[in-house]
Amino acid sequence: MAWDEWKQIKNDVAAQRTDSMRLNKLDPGGGGSAPDLASSPQKKQAAAKAINEDLEPSVERDGKHATESVTAVVKEFGARDGHGWDTSGALRKAHRTWEQQVKALLGRMAWEKHALSKTGIDLANDDIGIGSQVAPPSPIDKY
């Protein structure tokens, strides 16, 4: 293939491309009029508040209620005079698992609450950072 032929093929392909980008005007098809990212800081704050005021206290309260109930049952079925029920040890073991799960759930809710509270701040900071990096177009770019 000759050099001139290769150059002509490249020019033909470049002329057929439709994926160019222009940042100084909207898409002629009306694109760009609605934001791509839908974010509601009020809803995020409401969800974080619900976690903080409703879910976490309920999980802590119910987790403690289970501890009190299981402790009483383990004591009742525990060994007396060298005898006891196997249920006592099994309940103790199951309760340790329960406590670990409650602790993991509380940790997850705390993480989610923090993430919900922080998201709006991160999005705003990203906008500011990107805006400071994008320079206004020069007069030469208009043509």
XYZ file of C-alpha atoms in Angstrom:
143
model
C 0.000 0.000 0.000
C 1.421 3.352 -0.986
C 1.796 6.211 1.436
C -0.728 8.391 -0.398
C -3.307 5.584 -0.311
C -2.822 5.115 3.453
C -3.174 8.858 4.002
C -6.429 8.904 1.994
C -7.876 5.994 4.035
C -7.065 7.798 7.300
C -8.699 10.983 6.040
C -11.823 9.084 4.938
C -12.178 7.395 8.334
C -11.635 10.681 10.173
C -14.347 12.343 8.053
C -16.865 9.612 9.014
C -16.356 9.983 12.799
C -19.345 11.325 14.682
C -18.007 11.072 18.224
C -16.532 14.546 18.495
C -17.124 16.588 21.620
C -17.912 20.269 21.985
C -17.970 21.802 25.410
C -19.101 25.283 24.452
C -22.734 24.476 23.512
C -25.539 21.988 24.101
C -26.088 18.966 21.943
C -28.371 19.935 19.021
C -30.678 17.044 19.995
C -31.506 18.792 23.262
C -29.139 16.729 25.366
C -27.574 18.290 28.380
C -30.734 20.032 29.533
C -31.300 17.631 32.446
C -28.570 16.677 34.910
C -27.161 13.163 34.591
C -26.615 12.813 38.318
C -29.718 12.971 40.468
C -28.763 13.637 44.052
C -30.935 14.848 46.882
C -28.990 16.099 49.890
C -32.253 16.417 51.845
C -33.117 12.743 51.310
C -29.598 11.661 52.255
C -29.750 13.720 55.455
C -33.213 12.301 56.245
C -31.900 8.753 55.798
C -28.869 9.471 58.006
C -31.189 10.971 60.634
C -33.465 7.892 60.504
C -30.481 5.617 61.033
C -29.266 7.758 63.931
C -32.587 8.320 65.685
C -34.605 5.181 64.876
C -32.589 2.218 63.656
C -29.479 2.343 65.837
C -31.360 2.838 69.130
C -33.794 0.045 68.219
C -31.023 -2.419 67.370
C -29.126 -1.572 70.559
C -32.280 -1.892 72.695
C -33.355 -5.187 71.112
C -29.830 -6.557 71.279
C -29.726 -5.862 75.027
C -33.182 -7.386 75.490
C -31.932 -10.619 73.945
C -28.898 -10.566 76.267
C -31.091 -10.303 79.344
C -33.412 -13.106 78.179
C -30.637 -15.489 77.176
C -28.698 -14.872 80.392
C -31.763 -15.821 82.441
C -32.335 -19.008 80.395
C -28.660 -20.036 80.555
C -28.766 -19.604 84.336
C -31.940 -21.708 84.632
C -30.617 -24.526 82.459
C -27.074 -24.301 83.839
C -25.339 -26.932 85.924
C -26.487 -27.393 89.481
C -24.763 -29.954 91.610
C -22.788 -31.098 88.549
C -25.837 -31.546 86.331
C -27.241 -29.237 83.689
C -28.847 -29.117 80.292
C -26.879 -29.136 77.057
C -29.205 -26.336 76.008
C -27.406 -23.960 78.359
C -24.060 -24.212 76.545
C -25.694 -24.154 73.123
C -27.643 -21.000 73.992
C -24.488 -19.336 75.293
C -22.718 -20.113 72.011
C -25.680 -18.927 69.918
C -25.823 -15.741 71.937
C -22.148 -14.974 71.282
C -22.934 -15.221 67.566
C -25.974 -12.974 68.077
C -23.850 -10.342 69.843
C -21.294 -10.395 67.011
C -24.053 -9.934 64.459
C -25.629 -7.054 66.378
C -22.218 -5.396 66.655
C -21.602 -5.878 62.911
C -25.031 -4.440 62.088
C -24.429 -1.389 64.272
C -21.056 -0.893 62.590
C -22.625 -1.129 59.151
C -25.340 1.369 60.063
C -22.724 3.790 61.402
C -20.774 3.450 58.145
C -23.900 4.021 56.034
C -24.893 7.036 58.147
C -21.417 8.528 57.701
C -21.446 7.840 53.948
C -24.876 9.437 53.527
C -23.759 12.527 55.438
C -20.483 12.799 53.548
C -21.761 12.252 49.980
C -23.151 15.751 49.498
C -19.917 17.295 50.736
C -17.849 15.073 48.414
C -19.994 15.952 45.384
C -19.708 19.675 46.096
C -15.933 19.417 46.588
C -15.591 17.449 43.345
C -17.513 20.152 41.474
C -15.311 22.872 42.912
C -12.135 20.921 42.140
C -13.123 20.157 38.567
C -14.299 23.719 38.032
C -10.938 25.057 39.160
C -9.106 22.749 36.741
C -11.172 23.652 33.691
C -9.937 26.878 32.172
C -12.258 29.072 30.150
C -11.850 28.545 26.394
C -9.455 30.849 24.629
C -10.709 33.064 21.785
C -8.920 30.768 19.336
C -11.041 27.782 20.431
C -14.209 29.497 19.204
C -13.301 28.848 15.590
